[in-house]
């Protein structure tokens, strides 16, 4: 599935291209499932600079069908998953050995594909960006989304108390199932910026939260900043509602000497050792039962544009997958 130019989902075009051949340090994978993520839409739209045309997608899982020179840790027939290799909306994809992680037999391909980018994101957010523990109050926006459900579970597993925001009654039920202690339906607030921080203050005994995990961006940023306790951290990890305008650093002082960070996955899996340590932890939690990966919708490769529309409309819950 090729993005032919910067634009909306309509720029996606199904094309037949020559089968790729693995070069040194690469494996060729028959894709069983590809993850659909907001970063795919940012690159397709031109918000994140990309060459056009390009094959969309960065995440997936499947079976190795060929290996290039110098590949030592993987072989034909191995099942692997990845989060950062371009071109996953395809039947065949080249993946570098550095980014391909072995999938244990206890985890199926769809679960592995659904876990990678969003699971790794939730893992670094809860364990590294702000290492959560018992007694921590946190606010998680879009808690019924792909990252939100996983982050809510991981935060709860680590002993934190999650206050979740969602848009509907159905999504509230999903957030509570994932472990959220309190759920706020932002669609019922007349003034999100004013009312959400007041509700958070009430729910935390006037303290505010240690961290806000905000993947929504423009629409929630001001409310997020106002919901923090002194020296709390606003973790802005996405922009589903659009990019946040430039921020005067003095606002961080006025909010109580708070911190603002804009993390990205690449910085938290900078080495293969860090990548595999995180995936090993996630696979263990999935196989052991505490962490549930919810696949909310699947689409055939030919309907990738519809998958993007569903994601961008924020009508999906859990993970959206494309099945080549």
Tab-separated table of C-alpha atoms in Angstrom:
chain	number	residue	atom	x	y	z
A	1	UNK	CA	0.000	0.000	0.000
A	2	UNK	CA	1.723	3.118	-1.294
A	3	UNK	CA	1.225	6.729	-0.216
A	4	UNK	CA	1.506	8.418	-3.590
A	5	UNK	CA	1.603	11.998	-2.266
A	6	UNK	CA	1.029	13.909	0.952
A	7	UNK	CA	-2.666	14.031	1.747
A	8	UNK	CA	-5.658	12.225	3.199
A	9	UNK	CA	-6.406	8.499	3.161
A	10	UNK	CA	-7.400	8.780	-0.496
A	11	UNK	CA	-3.696	9.049	-1.493
A	12	UNK	CA	-3.171	5.393	-0.511
A	13	UNK	CA	-2.941	3.142	-3.549
A	14	UNK	CA	-2.571	-0.611	-3.806
A	15	UNK	CA	0.360	-1.433	-6.093
A	16	UNK	CA	2.267	-4.528	-7.202
A	17	UNK	CA	6.018	-4.081	-6.726
A	18	UNK	CA	8.955	-6.451	-7.278
A	19	UNK	CA	9.646	-8.821	-4.396
A	20	UNK	CA	12.409	-7.319	-2.234
A	21	UNK	CA	15.635	-9.206	-1.609
A	22	UNK	CA	17.422	-9.055	1.751
A	23	UNK	CA	20.763	-7.324	1.857
A	24	UNK	CA	23.461	-7.659	4.516
A	25	UNK	CA	21.947	-7.616	7.984
A	26	UNK	CA	18.364	-7.914	6.705
A	27	UNK	CA	15.661	-10.565	6.719
A	28	UNK	CA	12.720	-10.872	4.350
A	29	UNK	CA	9.454	-11.479	6.190
A	30	UNK	CA	6.076	-12.658	4.950
A	31	UNK	CA	3.829	-10.265	6.854
A	32	UNK	CA	1.034	-11.935	8.833
A	33	UNK	CA	-0.245	-8.714	10.421
A	34	UNK	CA	0.736	-5.049	10.244
A	35	UNK	CA	-0.042	-2.505	12.925
A	36	UNK	CA	-1.849	0.739	12.093
A	37	UNK	CA	-0.550	3.712	14.075
A	38	UNK	CA	-0.985	7.465	14.179
A	39	UNK	CA	2.593	7.885	12.987
A	40	UNK	CA	1.521	6.206	9.730
A	41	UNK	CA	-1.128	8.903	9.261
A	42	UNK	CA	1.328	11.683	10.161
A	43	UNK	CA	3.742	10.444	7.499
A	44	UNK	CA	0.984	9.905	4.933
A	45	UNK	CA	-0.411	13.411	5.496
A	46	UNK	CA	2.981	15.117	5.298
A	47	UNK	CA	2.917	16.259	8.943
A	48	UNK	CA	6.107	14.209	9.377
A	49	UNK	CA	8.416	14.664	6.365
A	50	UNK	CA	8.645	11.580	4.164
A	51	UNK	CA	9.657	10.881	0.568
A	52	UNK	CA	6.748	10.180	-1.758
A	53	UNK	CA	5.815	7.659	-2.940
A	54	UNK	CA	6.510	5.345	-0.006
A	55	UNK	CA	5.117	2.068	1.293
A	56	UNK	CA	3.236	2.859	4.490
A	57	UNK	CA	3.656	1.261	7.891
A	58	UNK	CA	6.445	0.521	10.362
A	59	UNK	CA	5.140	-2.314	12.552
A	60	UNK	CA	4.207	-5.933	12.071
A	61	UNK	CA	4.820	-9.607	12.635
A	62	UNK	CA	5.369	-12.605	10.383
A	63	UNK	CA	7.656	-15.411	9.265
A	64	UNK	CA	11.202	-15.059	7.972
A	65	UNK	CA	11.373	-16.414	4.397
A	66	UNK	CA	14.931	-15.350	3.466
A	67	UNK	CA	18.003	-13.958	5.216
A	68	UNK	CA	20.787	-11.727	3.985
A	69	UNK	CA	24.504	-11.957	4.568
A	70	UNK	CA	25.816	-11.435	8.085
A	71	UNK	CA	22.500	-12.361	9.741
A	72	UNK	CA	23.406	-14.573	12.686
A	73	UNK	CA	20.509	-14.517	15.147
A	74	UNK	CA	17.602	-15.337	12.815
A	75	UNK	CA	16.849	-18.098	10.305
A	76	UNK	CA	14.239	-19.003	7.700
A	77	UNK	CA	11.081	-20.133	9.484
A	78	UNK	CA	11.555	-17.949	12.555
A	79	UNK	CA	8.609	-15.833	13.678
A	80	UNK	CA	9.554	-12.217	14.317
A	81	UNK	CA	7.957	-8.878	15.132
A	82	UNK	CA	9.149	-5.305	14.689
A	83	UNK	CA	8.115	-1.734	15.442
A	84	UNK	CA	10.476	0.420	13.400
A	85	UNK	CA	10.961	-0.930	9.887
A	86	UNK	CA	9.406	0.963	6.992
A	87	UNK	CA	6.972	-0.689	4.617
A	88	UNK	CA	4.832	-3.056	6.701
A	89	UNK	CA	1.604	-2.529	4.711
A	90	UNK	CA	2.743	-5.239	2.305
A	91	UNK	CA	2.839	-8.979	1.755
A	92	UNK	CA	6.650	-9.021	2.007
A	93	UNK	CA	8.859	-6.662	3.987
A	94	UNK	CA	12.554	-6.218	4.599
A	95	UNK	CA	13.397	-5.880	8.293
A	96	UNK	CA	16.829	-5.256	9.727
A	97	UNK	CA	18.120	-7.897	12.105
A	98	UNK	CA	18.640	-5.085	14.619
A	99	UNK	CA	14.887	-4.371	14.777
A	100	UNK	CA	13.439	-7.898	14.394
A	101	UNK	CA	12.704	-9.608	17.705
A	102	UNK	CA	11.866	-13.322	18.007
A	103	UNK	CA	8.248	-14.057	18.932
A	104	UNK	CA	7.772	-16.818	21.518
A	105	UNK	CA	5.478	-19.722	20.716
A	106	UNK	CA	3.106	-18.590	23.462
A	107	UNK	CA	2.188	-15.430	21.487
A	108	UNK	CA	0.354	-15.464	18.135
A	109	UNK	CA	1.216	-13.213	15.176
A	110	UNK	CA	-1.704	-10.815	15.568
A	111	UNK	CA	-0.985	-10.274	19.232
A	112	UNK	CA	2.717	-9.766	18.512
A	113	UNK	CA	2.010	-7.197	15.796
A	114	UNK	CA	-0.507	-5.406	18.008
A	115	UNK	CA	1.923	-5.304	20.922
A	116	UNK	CA	5.043	-3.872	19.374
A	117	UNK	CA	4.859	-0.115	18.831
A	118	UNK	CA	2.089	0.655	21.284
A	119	UNK	CA	3.279	-1.881	23.842
A	120	UNK	CA	6.845	-0.617	23.706
A	121	UNK	CA	5.540	2.948	23.967
A	122	UNK	CA	3.410	2.134	27.007
A	123	UNK	CA	6.340	0.268	28.561
A	124	UNK	CA	8.862	3.090	28.303
A	125	UNK	CA	6.265	5.651	29.411
A	126	UNK	CA	5.437	3.735	32.595
A	127	UNK	CA	8.909	2.416	33.435
A	128	UNK	CA	11.380	5.009	32.141
A	129	UNK	CA	9.905	8.402	31.219
A	130	UNK	CA	8.183	8.545	34.608
A	131	UNK	CA	8.950	5.336	36.537
A	132	UNK	CA	5.644	4.630	38.245
A	133	UNK	CA	5.126	2.914	41.557
A	134	UNK	CA	2.655	2.449	44.394
A	135	UNK	CA	0.999	5.666	45.521
A	136	UNK	CA	1.407	7.507	42.211
A	137	UNK	CA	-1.681	9.187	40.777
A	138	UNK	CA	-1.550	9.583	36.983
A	139	UNK	CA	-3.889	10.932	34.313
A	140	UNK	CA	-4.088	8.930	31.079
A	141	UNK	CA	-5.835	10.552	28.122
A	142	UNK	CA	-7.612	8.421	25.507
A	143	UNK	CA	-7.358	5.498	27.880
A	144	UNK	CA	-9.396	3.182	25.632
A	145	UNK	CA	-7.085	3.687	22.648
A	146	UNK	CA	-4.236	1.426	21.608
A	147	UNK	CA	-1.555	2.933	23.841
A	148	UNK	CA	-4.050	4.014	26.479
A	149	UNK	CA	-5.330	0.522	27.294
A	150	UNK	CA	-1.805	-0.867	27.567
A	151	UNK	CA	-0.501	2.098	29.559
A	152	UNK	CA	-3.435	1.892	31.966
A	153	UNK	CA	-2.714	-1.804	32.529
A	154	UNK	CA	1.038	-1.336	32.972
A	155	UNK	CA	0.596	1.625	35.325
A	156	UNK	CA	-1.860	-0.387	37.402
A	157	UNK	CA	0.420	-3.443	37.437
A	158	UNK	CA	3.156	-1.175	38.833
A	159	UNK	CA	0.841	0.020	41.617
A	160	UNK	CA	-0.147	3.438	40.283
A	161	UNK	CA	-3.709	4.797	40.432
A	162	UNK	CA	-5.003	5.735	36.993
A	163	UNK	CA	-7.483	8.509	36.292
A	164	UNK	CA	-8.595	7.952	32.703
A	165	UNK	CA	-10.285	10.175	30.146
A	166	UNK	CA	-12.473	8.664	27.442
A	167	UNK	CA	-15.186	9.807	25.054
A	168	UNK	CA	-17.997	7.282	25.445
A	169	UNK	CA	-19.654	4.936	27.902
A	170	UNK	CA	-18.317	1.936	25.971
A	171	UNK	CA	-14.773	3.267	26.208
A	172	UNK	CA	-15.273	3.941	29.922
A	173	UNK	CA	-16.037	0.257	30.420
A	174	UNK	CA	-12.849	-0.707	28.559
A	175	UNK	CA	-10.743	1.694	30.630
A	176	UNK	CA	-12.161	0.333	33.880
A	177	UNK	CA	-11.560	-3.217	32.677
A	178	UNK	CA	-7.932	-2.234	32.072
A	179	UNK	CA	-7.622	-1.083	35.677
A	180	UNK	CA	-8.541	2.615	35.704
A	181	UNK	CA	-9.638	3.650	39.185
A	182	UNK	CA	-11.518	6.731	37.983
A	183	UNK	CA	-12.866	7.578	34.522
A	184	UNK	CA	-13.840	11.000	33.197
A	185	UNK	CA	-15.876	11.302	30.012
A	186	UNK	CA	-14.485	14.464	28.474
A	187	UNK	CA	-17.392	14.684	26.021
A	188	UNK	CA	-19.633	15.531	28.977
A	189	UNK	CA	-17.527	18.529	30.005
A	190	UNK	CA	-18.610	21.936	28.731
A	191	UNK	CA	-15.132	23.409	29.189
A	192	UNK	CA	-12.409	20.739	29.203
A	193	UNK	CA	-9.596	23.163	30.033
A	194	UNK	CA	-11.333	24.475	33.153
A	195	UNK	CA	-13.355	21.482	34.330
A	196	UNK	CA	-10.904	18.602	33.916
A	197	UNK	CA	-8.236	20.030	36.251
A	198	UNK	CA	-10.917	20.706	38.883
A	199	UNK	CA	-12.116	17.106	38.686
A	200	UNK	CA	-8.554	15.793	38.880
A	201	UNK	CA	-7.876	18.013	41.878
A	202	UNK	CA	-10.955	16.659	43.644
A	203	UNK	CA	-10.002	13.060	42.878
A	204	UNK	CA	-6.480	13.566	44.243
A	205	UNK	CA	-7.370	15.465	47.396
A	206	UNK	CA	-6.237	18.758	45.895
A	207	UNK	CA	-2.739	17.521	45.030
A	208	UNK	CA	-2.902	16.927	41.280
A	209	UNK	CA	-1.247	13.998	39.522
A	210	UNK	CA	2.400	12.989	39.374
A	211	UNK	CA	2.212	12.566	35.595
A	212	UNK	CA	-0.152	13.217	32.713
A	213	UNK	CA	0.243	10.937	29.697
A	214	UNK	CA	-1.104	12.938	26.778
A	215	UNK	CA	-1.207	11.460	23.282
A	216	UNK	CA	-4.043	13.757	22.178
A	217	UNK	CA	-2.092	17.019	21.980
A	218	UNK	CA	-3.684	20.313	21.035
A	219	UNK	CA	-7.150	19.741	22.534
A	220	UNK	CA	-5.952	18.497	25.921
A	221	UNK	CA	-2.593	20.201	26.498
A	222	UNK	CA	-3.805	23.119	28.640
A	223	UNK	CA	-5.971	20.869	30.803
A	224	UNK	CA	-3.086	18.432	31.167
A	225	UNK	CA	-0.702	21.122	32.341
A	226	UNK	CA	-3.226	22.380	34.897
A	227	UNK	CA	-3.806	18.851	36.282
A	228	UNK	CA	-0.230	18.323	37.483
A	229	UNK	CA	0.971	18.477	41.043
A	230	UNK	CA	4.006	20.688	41.753
A	231	UNK	CA	7.079	19.187	40.054
A	232	UNK	CA	4.885	16.775	38.140
A	233	UNK	CA	5.570	15.750	34.548
A	234	UNK	CA	3.503	16.283	31.423
A	235	UNK	CA	4.422	13.509	28.999
A	236	UNK	CA	3.311	14.629	25.540
A	237	UNK	CA	3.808	11.531	23.414
A	238	UNK	CA	1.455	12.203	20.507
A	239	UNK	CA	-0.861	14.638	18.784
A	240	UNK	CA	-4.064	12.888	17.730
A	241	UNK	CA	-5.958	16.203	17.789
A	242	UNK	CA	-3.143	18.168	16.145
A	243	UNK	CA	0.224	19.627	17.147
A	244	UNK	CA	0.538	21.749	20.287
A	245	UNK	CA	1.399	25.404	19.544
A	246	UNK	CA	4.721	26.749	20.847
A	247	UNK	CA	4.823	26.908	24.662
A	248	UNK	CA	6.324	29.673	26.800
A	249	UNK	CA	8.627	27.899	29.297
A	250	UNK	CA	7.436	30.346	31.967
A	251	UNK	CA	4.150	28.406	31.995
A	252	UNK	CA	6.023	25.452	33.503
A	253	UNK	CA	7.185	27.674	36.332
A	254	UNK	CA	3.702	29.066	36.927
A	255	UNK	CA	2.223	25.546	37.019
A	256	UNK	CA	4.500	24.587	39.929
A	257	UNK	CA	7.962	23.966	38.497
A	258	UNK	CA	6.556	21.149	36.377
A	259	UNK	CA	8.338	19.218	33.650
A	260	UNK	CA	7.378	18.837	29.988
A	261	UNK	CA	8.834	16.068	27.835
A	262	UNK	CA	8.146	14.999	24.259
A	263	UNK	CA	9.499	11.437	24.094
A	264	UNK	CA	9.728	9.118	21.115
A	265	UNK	CA	10.231	5.373	20.941
A	266	UNK	CA	13.588	5.481	19.160
A	267	UNK	CA	15.285	7.106	22.132
A	268	UNK	CA	14.030	4.357	24.442
A	269	UNK	CA	15.115	1.411	22.278
A	270	UNK	CA	18.431	2.927	21.262
A	271	UNK	CA	20.214	-0.419	21.454
A	272	UNK	CA	19.098	-3.930	20.590
A	273	UNK	CA	19.644	-4.896	24.219
A	274	UNK	CA	17.174	-2.261	25.389
A	275	UNK	CA	14.694	-3.257	22.674
A	276	UNK	CA	14.774	-6.942	23.578
A	277	UNK	CA	14.654	-6.258	27.315
A	278	UNK	CA	11.403	-4.365	26.798
A	279	UNK	CA	9.891	-6.908	24.416
A	280	UNK	CA	10.921	-9.781	26.698
A	281	UNK	CA	9.117	-8.048	29.568
A	282	UNK	CA	6.016	-7.448	27.436
A	283	UNK	CA	5.889	-10.971	25.990
A	284	UNK	CA	6.213	-12.306	29.523
A	285	UNK	CA	3.318	-10.197	30.777
A	286	UNK	CA	1.175	-11.193	27.796
A	287	UNK	CA	1.927	-14.905	28.147
A	288	UNK	CA	1.543	-14.760	31.915
A	289	UNK	CA	-1.846	-13.107	31.753
A	290	UNK	CA	-1.627	-9.680	33.479
A	291	UNK	CA	-1.341	-7.762	30.187
A	292	UNK	CA	-4.161	-8.096	27.674
A	293	UNK	CA	-3.683	-6.971	24.067
A	294	UNK	CA	-6.998	-5.872	22.578
A	295	UNK	CA	-7.342	-5.957	18.783
A	296	UNK	CA	-10.256	-3.649	18.082
A	297	UNK	CA	-10.465	-3.894	14.286
A	298	UNK	CA	-8.836	-5.630	11.334
A	299	UNK	CA	-8.769	-4.638	7.663
A	300	UNK	CA	-7.485	-6.338	4.506
A	301	UNK	CA	-4.558	-4.645	2.788
A	302	UNK	CA	-6.845	-3.277	0.067
A	303	UNK	CA	-8.806	-1.318	2.710
A	304	UNK	CA	-5.871	0.437	4.362
A	305	UNK	CA	-7.463	3.823	3.632
A	306	UNK	CA	-10.511	2.794	5.645
A	307	UNK	CA	-8.213	1.713	8.474
A	308	UNK	CA	-6.684	5.201	8.502
A	309	UNK	CA	-10.113	6.833	8.465
A	310	UNK	CA	-11.223	4.705	11.397
A	311	UNK	CA	-8.121	5.572	13.414
A	312	UNK	CA	-8.223	9.293	12.644
A	313	UNK	CA	-11.917	9.520	13.546
A	314	UNK	CA	-11.001	8.186	17.009
A	315	UNK	CA	-13.812	5.656	16.690
A	316	UNK	CA	-11.527	2.678	17.307
A	317	UNK	CA	-10.590	0.996	20.563
A	318	UNK	CA	-7.467	-1.034	21.162
A	319	UNK	CA	-5.312	-1.944	18.191
A	320	UNK	CA	-6.097	-1.679	14.487
A	321	UNK	CA	-4.414	-4.269	12.272
A	322	UNK	CA	-4.010	-4.770	8.539
A	323	UNK	CA	-3.907	-8.412	7.443
A	324	UNK	CA	-2.053	-8.785	4.116
